[in-house]
């Protein structure tokens, strides 16, 4: 394909002004975008911290479901700081990546102990908070405090690469410094840095769509500046990411119930995936890549033996697949009815209503409660 004639590189001031004009007319209504009564009005910094933490690697639609309830439970930084970790993890259920919840909890405690309960405005202070990286710090500083700080996430990277016609993958480490340089130029050229940054994110999420979706260039406020559009390369920029191969894991779970409805559960180790969360007694078996699924009789017997039960009391009760970022997990569930004399060697019997309030991973909510929230963790 013949390239179009050379044009001047897009100027930061022109790009920023176009995006700032566009965003207020096209912004989706989201619960964390409510303005607070300051002069001038701005976003609530605590809400911004919660939302930006939730939005890391999670779809907006899923965050919308969880954000309002989370704020109801923990309406302020102090309320979150004073909550127990188990209550925070329980409120996070369904969002996955539970380390984010622990980091947010720790950050709230830092804000109370080091900043008097007020989310700091300076990006350097924000970076000191547990789990707050350059993107989250820049988002909070610009959106809540109108600081001219840049942000770069997947959506912003795609927009910038297309505008400049740069043929690279959005996650290529070699291109990251250039992306941050471009984003910083826009933030400093903007009249309202927070509006500019939210506009960049919104542009990538709703208009400058990733392949294989077709970008909606006719709706883009900077289409006349976009090198990729002028060259007809919207679908090839950025380059596709290389997908990691997921590890295959078979999880064998036992749902053991008593006549009073209490169910046997155990707490996971305090490190690793789903750390300190609760589950039905479960054994995990890692498979070699492309390895056929093993015969389940031996894992069933091993699980039964660890519980102190006869293997033939564990009856098949279904199976399902669950996709984690780096794992393809197949849950194989067995059921058993506890007898009065049973004293399981693992876990404890807990009333089902209490289990509903505990911190459970999405697959364990399905194992124990029959709930299926779907999605990636």
PDB file of C-alpha atoms in Angstrom, residues 164-269:
ATOM      1  CA  UNK A 164       2.028   8.609  15.592  1.00  0.00           C
ATOM      2  CA  UNK A 165       1.893   5.586  13.266  1.00  0.00           C
ATOM      3  CA  UNK A 166       4.495   3.753  15.314  1.00  0.00           C
ATOM      4  CA  UNK A 167       4.727   0.054  14.421  1.00  0.00           C
ATOM      5  CA  UNK A 168       5.279  -1.592  17.808  1.00  0.00           C
ATOM      6  CA  UNK A 169       3.526  -3.721  20.395  1.00  0.00           C
ATOM      7  CA  UNK A 170       1.903  -1.768  23.215  1.00  0.00           C
ATOM      8  CA  UNK A 171       3.711  -3.889  25.811  1.00  0.00           C
ATOM      9  CA  UNK A 172       7.148  -3.694  24.172  1.00  0.00           C
ATOM     10  CA  UNK A 173       9.585  -2.505  26.898  1.00  0.00           C
ATOM     11  CA  UNK A 174      11.610  -0.639  24.271  1.00  0.00           C
ATOM     12  CA  UNK A 175       8.676   1.610  23.407  1.00  0.00           C
ATOM     13  CA  UNK A 176       7.506   2.353  26.971  1.00  0.00           C
ATOM     14  CA  UNK A 177       9.789   5.378  27.567  1.00  0.00           C
ATOM     15  CA  UNK A 178       8.576   6.906  24.285  1.00  0.00           C
ATOM     16  CA  UNK A 179       4.920   6.353  25.286  1.00  0.00           C
ATOM     17  CA  UNK A 180       5.430   8.056  28.647  1.00  0.00           C
ATOM     18  CA  UNK A 181       7.231  10.939  26.929  1.00  0.00           C
ATOM     19  CA  UNK A 182       4.296  11.453  24.540  1.00  0.00           C
ATOM     20  CA  UNK A 183       1.753  11.215  27.368  1.00  0.00           C
ATOM     21  CA  UNK A 184       3.728  13.736  29.427  1.00  0.00           C
ATOM     22  CA  UNK A 185       3.784  16.173  26.522  1.00  0.00           C
ATOM     23  CA  UNK A 186      -0.001  15.966  26.241  1.00  0.00           C
ATOM     24  CA  UNK A 187      -0.549  16.349  30.000  1.00  0.00           C
ATOM     25  CA  UNK A 188       1.602  19.486  30.142  1.00  0.00           C
ATOM     26  CA  UNK A 189      -0.089  20.939  27.051  1.00  0.00           C
ATOM     27  CA  UNK A 190      -3.598  20.341  28.431  1.00  0.00           C
ATOM     28  CA  UNK A 191      -5.735  23.020  30.003  1.00  0.00           C
ATOM     29  CA  UNK A 192      -7.364  20.331  32.194  1.00  0.00           C
ATOM     30  CA  UNK A 193      -4.968  17.398  32.598  1.00  0.00           C
ATOM     31  CA  UNK A 194      -7.578  15.203  34.276  1.00  0.00           C
ATOM     32  CA  UNK A 195     -10.037  15.698  31.432  1.00  0.00           C
ATOM     33  CA  UNK A 196      -7.288  15.007  28.918  1.00  0.00           C
ATOM     34  CA  UNK A 197      -6.242  11.773  30.632  1.00  0.00           C
ATOM     35  CA  UNK A 198      -9.785  10.499  31.077  1.00  0.00           C
ATOM     36  CA  UNK A 199     -10.408  11.419  27.462  1.00  0.00           C
ATOM     37  CA  UNK A 200      -7.412   9.366  26.318  1.00  0.00           C
ATOM     38  CA  UNK A 201      -8.668   6.369  28.277  1.00  0.00           C
ATOM     39  CA  UNK A 202     -12.219   6.811  26.972  1.00  0.00           C
ATOM     40  CA  UNK A 203     -10.986   7.190  23.420  1.00  0.00           C
ATOM     41  CA  UNK A 204      -9.143   3.892  23.617  1.00  0.00           C
ATOM     42  CA  UNK A 205     -12.023   2.102  25.329  1.00  0.00           C
ATOM     43  CA  UNK A 206     -14.879   3.225  23.082  1.00  0.00           C
ATOM     44  CA  UNK A 207     -13.494   4.504  19.749  1.00  0.00           C
ATOM     45  CA  UNK A 208      -9.875   3.504  19.086  1.00  0.00           C
ATOM     46  CA  UNK A 209     -10.742  -0.157  19.560  1.00  0.00           C
ATOM     47  CA  UNK A 210      -8.188  -2.979  19.535  1.00  0.00           C
ATOM     48  CA  UNK A 211      -8.080  -5.494  16.694  1.00  0.00           C
ATOM     49  CA  UNK A 212      -9.905  -7.611  15.705  1.00  0.00           C
ATOM     50  CA  UNK A 213     -12.574  -4.964  16.365  1.00  0.00           C
ATOM     51  CA  UNK A 214     -12.661  -2.165  13.801  1.00  0.00           C
ATOM     52  CA  UNK A 215     -11.684   1.267  15.171  1.00  0.00           C
ATOM     53  CA  UNK A 216     -14.514   3.802  14.919  1.00  0.00           C
ATOM     54  CA  UNK A 217     -12.357   6.404  13.222  1.00  0.00           C
ATOM     55  CA  UNK A 218     -15.325   8.476  12.053  1.00  0.00           C
ATOM     56  CA  UNK A 219     -16.039   9.316  15.731  1.00  0.00           C
ATOM     57  CA  UNK A 220     -12.460  10.129  16.701  1.00  0.00           C
ATOM     58  CA  UNK A 221     -11.728  13.759  17.646  1.00  0.00           C
ATOM     59  CA  UNK A 222      -8.101  13.456  16.474  1.00  0.00           C
ATOM     60  CA  UNK A 223      -8.675  11.493  13.254  1.00  0.00           C
ATOM     61  CA  UNK A 224      -7.174  14.252  11.117  1.00  0.00           C
ATOM     62  CA  UNK A 225      -3.944  13.966  13.111  1.00  0.00           C
ATOM     63  CA  UNK A 226      -3.767  10.162  13.110  1.00  0.00           C
ATOM     64  CA  UNK A 227      -0.859   8.744  11.117  1.00  0.00           C
ATOM     65  CA  UNK A 228      -2.201   5.174  11.233  1.00  0.00           C
ATOM     66  CA  UNK A 229      -5.547   6.287   9.760  1.00  0.00           C
ATOM     67  CA  UNK A 230      -3.873   8.333   7.052  1.00  0.00           C
ATOM     68  CA  UNK A 231      -1.752   5.309   6.117  1.00  0.00           C
ATOM     69  CA  UNK A 232      -4.600   2.800   6.425  1.00  0.00           C
ATOM     70  CA  UNK A 233      -2.789   0.880   9.168  1.00  0.00           C
ATOM     71  CA  UNK A 234      -5.332   1.117  11.989  1.00  0.00           C
ATOM     72  CA  UNK A 235      -5.756  -2.657  12.142  1.00  0.00           C
ATOM     73  CA  UNK A 236      -2.025  -3.472  12.200  1.00  0.00           C
ATOM     74  CA  UNK A 237      -0.991  -0.883  14.803  1.00  0.00           C
ATOM     75  CA  UNK A 238      -0.168  -1.745  17.500  1.00  0.00           C
ATOM     76  CA  UNK A 239       1.382  -5.136  16.832  1.00  0.00           C
ATOM     77  CA  UNK A 240      -0.379  -8.073  18.439  1.00  0.00           C
ATOM     78  CA  UNK A 241       0.865  -9.156  21.853  1.00  0.00           C
ATOM     79  CA  UNK A 242       2.407 -12.584  22.243  1.00  0.00           C
ATOM     80  CA  UNK A 243       0.030 -14.619  24.385  1.00  0.00           C
ATOM     81  CA  UNK A 244       1.572 -16.700  27.164  1.00  0.00           C
ATOM     82  CA  UNK A 245       0.654 -20.379  27.311  1.00  0.00           C
ATOM     83  CA  UNK A 246      -1.518 -21.138  30.333  1.00  0.00           C
ATOM     84  CA  UNK A 247      -0.500 -23.897  32.742  1.00  0.00           C
ATOM     85  CA  UNK A 248      -3.059 -26.706  32.983  1.00  0.00           C
ATOM     86  CA  UNK A 249      -4.221 -27.404  36.540  1.00  0.00           C
ATOM     87  CA  UNK A 250      -6.806 -29.932  37.758  1.00  0.00           C
ATOM     88  CA  UNK A 251      -8.400 -28.923  41.074  1.00  0.00           C
ATOM     89  CA  UNK A 252     -10.151 -31.743  42.937  1.00  0.00           C
ATOM     90  CA  UNK A 253     -12.609 -30.353  45.508  1.00  0.00           C
ATOM     91  CA  UNK A 254     -14.777 -32.019  48.151  1.00  0.00           C
ATOM     92  CA  UNK A 255     -18.035 -30.389  49.261  1.00  0.00           C
ATOM     93  CA  UNK A 256     -18.790 -32.129  52.538  1.00  0.00           C
ATOM     94  CA  UNK A 257     -22.020 -31.108  54.279  1.00  0.00           C
ATOM     95  CA  UNK A 258     -23.692 -31.990  57.572  1.00  0.00           C
ATOM     96  CA  UNK A 259     -27.393 -32.540  58.166  1.00  0.00           C
ATOM     97  CA  UNK A 260     -27.667 -29.038  59.668  1.00  0.00           C
ATOM     98  CA  UNK A 261     -26.345 -27.507  56.425  1.00  0.00           C
ATOM     99  CA  UNK A 262     -22.873 -26.649  57.722  1.00  0.00           C
ATOM    100  CA  UNK A 263     -20.165 -27.210  55.106  1.00  0.00           C
ATOM    101  CA  UNK A 264     -16.526 -28.176  55.470  1.00  0.00           C
ATOM    102  CA  UNK A 265     -14.103 -25.413  54.459  1.00  0.00           C
ATOM    103  CA  UNK A 266     -10.421 -24.639  54.900  1.00  0.00           C
ATOM    104  CA  UNK A 267      -8.252 -21.540  54.600  1.00  0.00           C
ATOM    105  CA  UNK A 268      -5.631 -21.341  51.883  1.00  0.00           C
ATOM    106  CA  UNK A 269      -1.969 -20.573  52.702  1.00  0.00           C
TER     107      UNK A 269
END
